[in-house]
Coordinates of N, CA and C in Angstrom, one line a residue:
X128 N 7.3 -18.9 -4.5 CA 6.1 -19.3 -3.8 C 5.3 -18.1 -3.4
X129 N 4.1 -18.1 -3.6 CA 3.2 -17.2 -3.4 C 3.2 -16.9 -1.9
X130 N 3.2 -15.4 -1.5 CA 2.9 -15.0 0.1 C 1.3 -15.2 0.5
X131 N 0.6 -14.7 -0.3 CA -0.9 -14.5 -0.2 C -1.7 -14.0 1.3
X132 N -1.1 -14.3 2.0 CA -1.2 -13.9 3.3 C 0.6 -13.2 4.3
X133 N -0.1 -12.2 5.0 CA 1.2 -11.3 6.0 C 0.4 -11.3 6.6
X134 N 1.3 -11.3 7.9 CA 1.3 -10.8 9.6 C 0.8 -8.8 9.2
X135 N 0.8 -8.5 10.0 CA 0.6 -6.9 10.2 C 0.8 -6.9 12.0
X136 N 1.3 -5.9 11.9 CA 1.4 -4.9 13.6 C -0.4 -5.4 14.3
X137 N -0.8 -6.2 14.8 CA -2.3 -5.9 15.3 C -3.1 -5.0 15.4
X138 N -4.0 -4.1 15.1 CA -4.9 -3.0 15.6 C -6.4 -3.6 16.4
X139 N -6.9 -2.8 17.1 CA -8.4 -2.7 17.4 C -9.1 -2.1 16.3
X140 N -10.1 -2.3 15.7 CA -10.9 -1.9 14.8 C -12.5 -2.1 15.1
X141 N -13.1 -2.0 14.2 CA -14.6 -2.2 13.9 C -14.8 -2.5 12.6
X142 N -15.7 -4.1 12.4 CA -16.3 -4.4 11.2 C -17.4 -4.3 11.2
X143 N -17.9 -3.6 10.2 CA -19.5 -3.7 10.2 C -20.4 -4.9 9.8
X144 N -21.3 -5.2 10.4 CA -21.7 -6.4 10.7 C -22.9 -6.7 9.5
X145 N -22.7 -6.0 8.5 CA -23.9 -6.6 7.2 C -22.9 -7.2 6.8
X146 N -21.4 -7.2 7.0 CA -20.6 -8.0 6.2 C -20.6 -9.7 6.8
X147 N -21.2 -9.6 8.1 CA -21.3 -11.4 8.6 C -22.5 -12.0 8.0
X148 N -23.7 -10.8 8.5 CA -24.8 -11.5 8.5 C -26.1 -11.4 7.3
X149 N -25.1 -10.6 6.2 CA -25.6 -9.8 4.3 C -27.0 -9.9 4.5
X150 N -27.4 -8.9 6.3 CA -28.8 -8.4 5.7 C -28.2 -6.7 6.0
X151 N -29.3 -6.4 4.5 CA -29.1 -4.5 4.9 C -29.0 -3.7 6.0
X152 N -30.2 -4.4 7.1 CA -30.2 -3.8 8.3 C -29.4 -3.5 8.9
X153 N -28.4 -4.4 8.9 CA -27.3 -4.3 9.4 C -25.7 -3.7 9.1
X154 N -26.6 -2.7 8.4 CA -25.5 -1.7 7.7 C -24.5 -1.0 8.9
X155 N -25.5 -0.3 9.9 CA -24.9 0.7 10.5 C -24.7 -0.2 11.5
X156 N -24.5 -1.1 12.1 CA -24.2 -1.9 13.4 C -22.9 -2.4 13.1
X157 N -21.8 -2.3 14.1 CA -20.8 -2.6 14.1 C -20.0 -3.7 15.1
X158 N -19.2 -4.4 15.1 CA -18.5 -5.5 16.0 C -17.1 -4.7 16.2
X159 N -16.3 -5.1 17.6 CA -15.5 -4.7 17.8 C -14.3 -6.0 17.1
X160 N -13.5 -5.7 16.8 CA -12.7 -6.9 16.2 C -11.0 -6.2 16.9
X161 N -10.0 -7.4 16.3 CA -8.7 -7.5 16.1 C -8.1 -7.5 14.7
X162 N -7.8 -6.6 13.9 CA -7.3 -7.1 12.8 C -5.5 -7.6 12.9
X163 N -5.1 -8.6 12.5 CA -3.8 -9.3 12.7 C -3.2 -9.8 11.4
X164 N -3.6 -9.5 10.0 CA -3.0 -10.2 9.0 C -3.9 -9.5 7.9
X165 N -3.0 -9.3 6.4 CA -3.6 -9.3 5.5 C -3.9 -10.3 4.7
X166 N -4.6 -10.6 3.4 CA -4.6 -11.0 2.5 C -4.4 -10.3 0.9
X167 N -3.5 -11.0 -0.4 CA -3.8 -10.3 -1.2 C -3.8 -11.1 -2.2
X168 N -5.6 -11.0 -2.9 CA -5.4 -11.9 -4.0 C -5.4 -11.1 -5.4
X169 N -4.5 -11.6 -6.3 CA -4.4 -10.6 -7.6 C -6.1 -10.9 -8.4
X170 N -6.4 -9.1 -8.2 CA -7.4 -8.6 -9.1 C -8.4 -8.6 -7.9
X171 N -8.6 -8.3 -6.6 CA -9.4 -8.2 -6.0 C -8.9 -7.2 -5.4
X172 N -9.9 -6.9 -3.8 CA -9.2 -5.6 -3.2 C -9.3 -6.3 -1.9
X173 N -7.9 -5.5 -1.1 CA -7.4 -6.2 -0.1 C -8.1 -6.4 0.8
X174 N -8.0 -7.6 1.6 CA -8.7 -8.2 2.8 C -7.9 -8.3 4.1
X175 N -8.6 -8.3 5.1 CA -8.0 -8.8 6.5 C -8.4 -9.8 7.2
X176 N -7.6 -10.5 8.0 CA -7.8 -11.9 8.8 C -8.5 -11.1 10.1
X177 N -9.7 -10.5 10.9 CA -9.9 -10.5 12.4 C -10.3 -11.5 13.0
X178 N -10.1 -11.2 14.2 CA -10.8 -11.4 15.3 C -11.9 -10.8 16.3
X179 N -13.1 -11.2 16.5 CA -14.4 -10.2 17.5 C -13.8 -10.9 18.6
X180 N -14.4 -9.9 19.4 CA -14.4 -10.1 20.8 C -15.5 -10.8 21.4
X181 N -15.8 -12.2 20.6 CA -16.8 -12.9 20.8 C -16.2 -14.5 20.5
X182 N -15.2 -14.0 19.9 CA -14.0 -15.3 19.7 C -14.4 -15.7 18.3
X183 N -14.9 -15.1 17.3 CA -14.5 -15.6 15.8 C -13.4 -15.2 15.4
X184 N -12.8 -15.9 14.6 CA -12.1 -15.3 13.5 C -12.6 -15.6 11.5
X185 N -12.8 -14.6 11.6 CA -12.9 -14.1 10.1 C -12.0 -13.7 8.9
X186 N -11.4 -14.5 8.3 CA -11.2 -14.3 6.8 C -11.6 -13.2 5.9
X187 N -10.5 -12.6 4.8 CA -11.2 -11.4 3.8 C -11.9 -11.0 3.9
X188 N -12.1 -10.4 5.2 CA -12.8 -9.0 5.3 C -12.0 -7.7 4.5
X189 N -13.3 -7.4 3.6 CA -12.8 -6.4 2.6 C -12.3 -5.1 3.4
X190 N -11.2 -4.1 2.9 CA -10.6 -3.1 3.6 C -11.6 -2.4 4.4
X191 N -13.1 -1.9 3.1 CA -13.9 -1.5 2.9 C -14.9 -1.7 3.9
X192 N -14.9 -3.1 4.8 CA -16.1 -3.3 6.2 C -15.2 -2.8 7.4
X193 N -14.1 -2.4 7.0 CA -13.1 -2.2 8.5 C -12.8 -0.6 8.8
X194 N -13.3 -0.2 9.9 CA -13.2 0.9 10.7 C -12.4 1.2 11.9
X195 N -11.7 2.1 12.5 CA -11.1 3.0 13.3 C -11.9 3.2 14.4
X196 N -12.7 3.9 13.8 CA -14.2 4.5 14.6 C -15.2 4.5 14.0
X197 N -16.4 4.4 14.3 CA -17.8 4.3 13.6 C -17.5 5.3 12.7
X198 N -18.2 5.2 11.8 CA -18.0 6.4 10.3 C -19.6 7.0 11.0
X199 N -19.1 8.6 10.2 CA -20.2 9.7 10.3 C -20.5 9.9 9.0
X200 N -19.4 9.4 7.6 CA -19.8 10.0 6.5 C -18.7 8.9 5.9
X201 N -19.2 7.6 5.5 CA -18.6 6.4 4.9 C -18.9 7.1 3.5
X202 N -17.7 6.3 2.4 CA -17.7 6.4 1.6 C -17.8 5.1 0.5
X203 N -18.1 5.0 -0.6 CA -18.0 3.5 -1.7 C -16.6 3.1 -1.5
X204 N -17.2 1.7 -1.1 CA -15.9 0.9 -1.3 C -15.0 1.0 -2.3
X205 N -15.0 1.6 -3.7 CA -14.3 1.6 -4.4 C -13.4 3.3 -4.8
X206 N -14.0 3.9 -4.1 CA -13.6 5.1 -3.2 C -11.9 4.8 -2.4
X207 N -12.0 3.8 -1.4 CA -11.3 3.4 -0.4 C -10.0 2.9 -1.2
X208 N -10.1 2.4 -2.6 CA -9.1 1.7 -2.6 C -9.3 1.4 -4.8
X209 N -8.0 2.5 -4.7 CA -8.2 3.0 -6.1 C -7.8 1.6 -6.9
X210 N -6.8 1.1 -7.2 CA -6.2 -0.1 -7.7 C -6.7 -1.7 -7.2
X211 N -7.2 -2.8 -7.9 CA -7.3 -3.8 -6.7 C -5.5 -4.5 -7.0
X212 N -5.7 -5.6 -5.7 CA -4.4 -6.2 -5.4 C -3.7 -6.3 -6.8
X213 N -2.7 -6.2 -6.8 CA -1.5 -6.9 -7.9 C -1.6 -8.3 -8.2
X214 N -1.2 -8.8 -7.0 CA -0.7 -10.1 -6.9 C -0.7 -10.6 -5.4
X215 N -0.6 -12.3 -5.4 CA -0.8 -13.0 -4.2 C 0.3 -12.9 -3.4
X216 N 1.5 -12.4 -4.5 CA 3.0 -12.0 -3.9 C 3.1 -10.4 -3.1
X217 N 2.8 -10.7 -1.7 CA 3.3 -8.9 -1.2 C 3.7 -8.7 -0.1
X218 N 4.3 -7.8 0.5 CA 4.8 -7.7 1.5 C 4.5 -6.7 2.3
X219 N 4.4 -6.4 3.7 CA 3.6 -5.3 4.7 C 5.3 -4.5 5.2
X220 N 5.2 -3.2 5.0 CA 6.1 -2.6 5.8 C 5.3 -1.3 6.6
X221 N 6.0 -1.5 7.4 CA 5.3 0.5 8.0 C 6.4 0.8 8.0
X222 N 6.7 2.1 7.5 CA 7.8 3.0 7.1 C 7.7 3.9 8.8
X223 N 8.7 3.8 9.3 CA 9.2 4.8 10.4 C 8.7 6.3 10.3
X224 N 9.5 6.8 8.9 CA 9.8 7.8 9.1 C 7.9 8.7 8.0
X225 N 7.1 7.3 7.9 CA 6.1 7.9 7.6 C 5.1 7.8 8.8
X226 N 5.4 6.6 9.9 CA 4.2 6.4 10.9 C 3.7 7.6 11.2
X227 N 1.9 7.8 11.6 CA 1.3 8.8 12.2 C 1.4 10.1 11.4
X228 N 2.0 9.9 10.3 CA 2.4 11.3 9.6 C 0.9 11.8 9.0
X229 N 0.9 12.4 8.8 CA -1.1 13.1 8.1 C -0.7 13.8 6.5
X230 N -2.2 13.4 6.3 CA -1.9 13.6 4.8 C -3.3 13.6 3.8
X231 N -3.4 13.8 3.0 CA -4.3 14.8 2.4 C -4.4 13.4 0.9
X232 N -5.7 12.8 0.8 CA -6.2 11.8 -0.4 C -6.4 12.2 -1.6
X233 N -7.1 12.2 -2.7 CA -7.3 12.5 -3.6 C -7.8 11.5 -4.3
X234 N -9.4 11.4 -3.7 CA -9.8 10.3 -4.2 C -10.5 10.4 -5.6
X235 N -11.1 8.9 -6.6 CA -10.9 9.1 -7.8 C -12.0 10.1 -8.1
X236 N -13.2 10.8 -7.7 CA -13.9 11.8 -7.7 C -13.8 13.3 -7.7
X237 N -12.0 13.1 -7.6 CA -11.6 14.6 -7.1 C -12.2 15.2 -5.9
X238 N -12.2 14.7 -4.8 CA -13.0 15.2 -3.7 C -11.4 14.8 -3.0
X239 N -11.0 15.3 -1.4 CA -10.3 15.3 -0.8 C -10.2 15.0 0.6
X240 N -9.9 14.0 0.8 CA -10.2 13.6 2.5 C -8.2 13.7 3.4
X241 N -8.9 14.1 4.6 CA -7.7 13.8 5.4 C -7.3 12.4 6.0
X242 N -6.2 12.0 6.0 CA -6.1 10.7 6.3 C -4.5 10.8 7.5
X243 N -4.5 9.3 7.9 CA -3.2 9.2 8.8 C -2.6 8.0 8.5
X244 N -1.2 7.6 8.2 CA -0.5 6.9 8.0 C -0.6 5.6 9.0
X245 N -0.7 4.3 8.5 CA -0.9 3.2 9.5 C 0.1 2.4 8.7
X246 N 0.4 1.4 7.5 CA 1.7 1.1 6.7 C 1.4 0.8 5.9
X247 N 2.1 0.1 4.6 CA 1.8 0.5 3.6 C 2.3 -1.5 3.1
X248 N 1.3 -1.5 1.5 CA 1.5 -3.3 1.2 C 2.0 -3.4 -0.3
X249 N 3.1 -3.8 -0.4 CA 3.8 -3.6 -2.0 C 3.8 -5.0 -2.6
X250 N 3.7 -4.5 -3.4 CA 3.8 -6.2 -4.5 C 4.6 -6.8 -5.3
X251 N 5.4 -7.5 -5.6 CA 6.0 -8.3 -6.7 C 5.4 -9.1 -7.2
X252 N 7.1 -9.4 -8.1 CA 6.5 -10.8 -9.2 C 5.1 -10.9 -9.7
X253 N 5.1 -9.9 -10.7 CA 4.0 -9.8 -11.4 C 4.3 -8.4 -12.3
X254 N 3.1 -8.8 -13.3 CA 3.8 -8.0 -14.6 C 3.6 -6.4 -14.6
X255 N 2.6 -6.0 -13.4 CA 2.2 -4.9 -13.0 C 3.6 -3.7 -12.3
X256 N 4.1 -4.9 -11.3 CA 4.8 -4.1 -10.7 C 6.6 -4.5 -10.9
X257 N 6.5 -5.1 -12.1 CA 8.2 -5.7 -12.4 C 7.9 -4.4 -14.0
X258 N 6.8 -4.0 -14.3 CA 6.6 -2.7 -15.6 C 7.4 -1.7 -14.6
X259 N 8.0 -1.0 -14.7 CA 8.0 0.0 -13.9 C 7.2 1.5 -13.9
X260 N 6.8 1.5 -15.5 CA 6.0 2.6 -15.5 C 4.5 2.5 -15.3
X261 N 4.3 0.8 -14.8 CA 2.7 0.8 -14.0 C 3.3 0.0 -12.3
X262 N 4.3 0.3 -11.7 CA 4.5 -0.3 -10.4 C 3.8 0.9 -9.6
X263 N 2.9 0.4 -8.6 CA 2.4 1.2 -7.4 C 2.9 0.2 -6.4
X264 N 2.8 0.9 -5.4 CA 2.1 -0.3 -3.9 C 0.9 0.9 -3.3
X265 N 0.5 0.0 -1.9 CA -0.5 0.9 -1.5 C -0.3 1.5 -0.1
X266 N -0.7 2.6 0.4 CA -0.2 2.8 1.5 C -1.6 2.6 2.0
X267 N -1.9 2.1 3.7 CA -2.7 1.7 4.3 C -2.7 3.3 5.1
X268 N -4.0 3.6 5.4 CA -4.3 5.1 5.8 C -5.7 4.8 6.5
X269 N -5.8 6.0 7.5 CA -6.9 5.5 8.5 C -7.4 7.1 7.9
X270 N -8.9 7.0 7.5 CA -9.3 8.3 7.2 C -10.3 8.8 8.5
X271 N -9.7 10.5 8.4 CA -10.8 11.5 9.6 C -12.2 10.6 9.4
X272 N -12.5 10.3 8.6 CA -14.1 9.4 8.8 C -13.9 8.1 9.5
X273 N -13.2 7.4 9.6 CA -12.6 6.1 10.2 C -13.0 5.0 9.7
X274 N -12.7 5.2 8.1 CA -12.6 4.5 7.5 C -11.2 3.7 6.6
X275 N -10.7 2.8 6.2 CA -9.7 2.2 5.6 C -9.1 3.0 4.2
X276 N -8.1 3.4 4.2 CA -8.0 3.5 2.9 C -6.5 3.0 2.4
X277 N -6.7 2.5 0.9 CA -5.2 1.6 0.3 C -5.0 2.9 -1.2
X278 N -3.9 3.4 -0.8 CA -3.7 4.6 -2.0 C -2.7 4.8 -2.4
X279 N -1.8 4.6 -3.3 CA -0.7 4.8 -4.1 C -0.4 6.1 -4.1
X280 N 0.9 6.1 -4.5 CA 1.7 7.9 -3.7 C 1.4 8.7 -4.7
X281 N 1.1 8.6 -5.8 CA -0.3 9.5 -6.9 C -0.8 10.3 -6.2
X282 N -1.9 9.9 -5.4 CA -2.8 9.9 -5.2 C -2.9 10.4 -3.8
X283 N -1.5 10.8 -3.0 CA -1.5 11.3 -1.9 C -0.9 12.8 -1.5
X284 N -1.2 13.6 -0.4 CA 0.2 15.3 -1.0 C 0.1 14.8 1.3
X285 N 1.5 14.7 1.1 CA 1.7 14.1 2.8 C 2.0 15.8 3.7
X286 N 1.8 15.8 4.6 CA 2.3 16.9 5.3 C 3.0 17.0 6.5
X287 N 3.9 17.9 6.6 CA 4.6 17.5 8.0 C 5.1 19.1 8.3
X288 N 4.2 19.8 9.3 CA 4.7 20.8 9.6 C 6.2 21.7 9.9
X289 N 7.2 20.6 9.5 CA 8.6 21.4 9.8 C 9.4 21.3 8.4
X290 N 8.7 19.9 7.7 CA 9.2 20.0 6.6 C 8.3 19.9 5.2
X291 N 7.6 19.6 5.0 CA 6.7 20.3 3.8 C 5.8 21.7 4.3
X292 N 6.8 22.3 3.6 CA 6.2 24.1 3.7 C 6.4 24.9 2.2
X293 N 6.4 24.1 1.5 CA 6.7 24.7 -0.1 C 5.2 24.2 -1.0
X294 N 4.5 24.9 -1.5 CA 3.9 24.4 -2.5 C 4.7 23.8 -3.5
X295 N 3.8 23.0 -4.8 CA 4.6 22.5 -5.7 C 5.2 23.6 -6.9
X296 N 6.6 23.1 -6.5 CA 7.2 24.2 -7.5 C 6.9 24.2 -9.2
X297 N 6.2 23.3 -9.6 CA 5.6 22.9 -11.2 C 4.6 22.2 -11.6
X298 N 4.2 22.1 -12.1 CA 2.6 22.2 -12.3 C 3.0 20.3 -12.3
X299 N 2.0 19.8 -11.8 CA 2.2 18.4 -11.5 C 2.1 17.5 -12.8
X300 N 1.3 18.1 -13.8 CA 1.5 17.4 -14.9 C 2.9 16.9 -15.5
X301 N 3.9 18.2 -15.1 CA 5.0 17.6 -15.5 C 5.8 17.0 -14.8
X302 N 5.4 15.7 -13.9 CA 5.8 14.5 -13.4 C 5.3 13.5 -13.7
X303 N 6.1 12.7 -14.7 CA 6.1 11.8 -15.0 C 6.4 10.1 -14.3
X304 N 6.0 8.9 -14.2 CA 6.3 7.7 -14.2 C 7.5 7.5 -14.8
X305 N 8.1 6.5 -14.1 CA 9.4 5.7 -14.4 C 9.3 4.9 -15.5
X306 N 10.1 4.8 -16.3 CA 10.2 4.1 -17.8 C 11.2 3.4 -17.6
X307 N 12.0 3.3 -16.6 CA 13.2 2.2 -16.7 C 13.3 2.0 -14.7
X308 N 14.1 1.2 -14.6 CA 14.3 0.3 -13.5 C 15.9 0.2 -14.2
X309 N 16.8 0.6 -13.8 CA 18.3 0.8 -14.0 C 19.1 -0.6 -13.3
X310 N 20.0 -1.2 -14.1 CA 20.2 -2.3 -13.8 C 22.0 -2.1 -13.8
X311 N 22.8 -2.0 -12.8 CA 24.3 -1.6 -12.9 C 25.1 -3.0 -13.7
X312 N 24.4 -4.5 -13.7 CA 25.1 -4.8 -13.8 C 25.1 -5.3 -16.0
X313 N 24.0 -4.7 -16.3 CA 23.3 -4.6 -17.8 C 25.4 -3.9 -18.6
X314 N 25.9 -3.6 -17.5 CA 27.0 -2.3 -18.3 C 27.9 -3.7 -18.6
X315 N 27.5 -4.7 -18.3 CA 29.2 -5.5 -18.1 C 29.8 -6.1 -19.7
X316 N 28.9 -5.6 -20.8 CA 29.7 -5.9 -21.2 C 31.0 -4.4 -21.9
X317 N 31.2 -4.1 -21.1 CA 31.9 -2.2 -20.8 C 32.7 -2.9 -19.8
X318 N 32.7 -4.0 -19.0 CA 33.8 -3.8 -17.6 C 34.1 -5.5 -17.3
X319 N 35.3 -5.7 -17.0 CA 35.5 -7.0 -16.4 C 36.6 -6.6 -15.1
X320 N 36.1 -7.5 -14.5 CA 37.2 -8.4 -13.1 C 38.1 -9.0 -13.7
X321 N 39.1 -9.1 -12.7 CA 40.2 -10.1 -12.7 C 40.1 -11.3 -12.4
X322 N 40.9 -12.5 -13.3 CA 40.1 -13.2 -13.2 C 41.1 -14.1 -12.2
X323 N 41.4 -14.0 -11.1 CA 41.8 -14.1 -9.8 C 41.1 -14.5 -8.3
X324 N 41.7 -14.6 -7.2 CA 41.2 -14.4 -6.0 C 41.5 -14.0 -5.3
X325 N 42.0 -12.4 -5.8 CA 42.4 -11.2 -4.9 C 41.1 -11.0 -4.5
X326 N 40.7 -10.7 -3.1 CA 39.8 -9.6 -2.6 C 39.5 -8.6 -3.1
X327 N 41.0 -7.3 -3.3 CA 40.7 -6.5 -3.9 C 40.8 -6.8 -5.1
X328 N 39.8 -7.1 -6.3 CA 40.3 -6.8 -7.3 C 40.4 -6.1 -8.2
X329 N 40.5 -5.9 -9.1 CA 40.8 -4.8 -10.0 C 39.4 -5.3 -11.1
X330 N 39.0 -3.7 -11.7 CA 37.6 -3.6 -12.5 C 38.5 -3.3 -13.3
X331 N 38.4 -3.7 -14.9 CA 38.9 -2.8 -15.7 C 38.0 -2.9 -17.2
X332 N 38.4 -1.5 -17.7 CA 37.4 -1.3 -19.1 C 37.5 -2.5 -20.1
X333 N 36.7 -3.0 -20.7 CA 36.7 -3.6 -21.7 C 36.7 -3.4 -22.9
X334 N 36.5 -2.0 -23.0 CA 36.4 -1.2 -24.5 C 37.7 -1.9 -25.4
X335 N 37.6 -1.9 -26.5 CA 38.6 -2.2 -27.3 C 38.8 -1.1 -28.1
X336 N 39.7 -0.4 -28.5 CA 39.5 0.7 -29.1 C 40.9 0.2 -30.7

């Protein structure tokens, strides 16, 4: 069954408000909101469920109308968020050992923004990310402009002053994508069980020689 919708950790944010009321004017005016949930529909780009401090709640609000802090130097929505969704299938984690961690974009223009870790939205069941040599997910990132950003680990160089202190030791071209997804149990026909109900049981080769 399709997820299409996750919970997320709540933040305070800002939506910009030509996204309620699609006049231009209202580009640079902003609402204070709650964001509380994603949306992901395959082949679009991800959305959020808020709430204003006026008591709406709003649906698929694109990543792209949702702010941190008022932007000083916003960028194209398609800037924000290199890949659209996978699939309706996904799931929200924030990684621990990435929270608040800072890190350096590489957006598709070759231009470079600093960004901060907020968590990150992976997808299955779909032919994108069951490929393994086209599986991304996205990590959710609050950029120095205070804008949203969804960006696959491509496309990110993370830093952490105690432990990334090495440049890259090889020219990045030679890092390649995954061509296989390793399956231990693909070997069986190489190995059988006993065919018992010992606990411990015994693995043994099947080879016939």
């Amino acid at each position: 069954m399709s997820k299409l919708n996750e919970n997320i950790e709540n933040f305070k944010c800002f939506v910009r408000v030509s996204h309620f009321t699609k006049r231009k004017e209202d580009e640079t005016k902003f609402h204070k909101a709650y964001a509380f949930a994603v949306q992901s529909v395959a082949g679009k780009i991800l959305t959020f469920h808020v709430m204003t401090d006026y008591g709406m709640v709003r649906s698929r609000v694109p990543i792209s109308e949702i702010f941190m802090t008022i932007p000083k130097n916003d960028i194209p929505f398609h800037y924000k968020q290199l890949w659209d969704c996978f699939s309706e299938n996904c799931s929200v984690i924030t990684y621990d050992y990435l929270y608040e961690k800072r890190c350096q974009v590489i957006l598709k223009d070759k231009s470079i923004v600093w960004a901060t870790y907020l968590m990150t939205i992976d997808w299955y069941k779909n032919p994108y990310s069951d490929e393994p040599s086209d599986y991304k997910c996205g990590h959710i990132l609050i950029g120095d402009d205070g804008y949203l950003l969804c960006q696959p680990n491509n496309r990110i160089v993370w830093k952490d002053m105690n432990w990334v202190t090495k440049d890259f030791p090889i020219n990045k071209s030679e890092i390649k994508v995954d061509d296989e997804l390793l399956s231990v149990e693909a070997m069986s026909d190489r190995w059988i069980t006993e065919d018992n109900e010992s606990f411990y049981y015994e693995i043994n080769s099947s080879d016939k020689k």
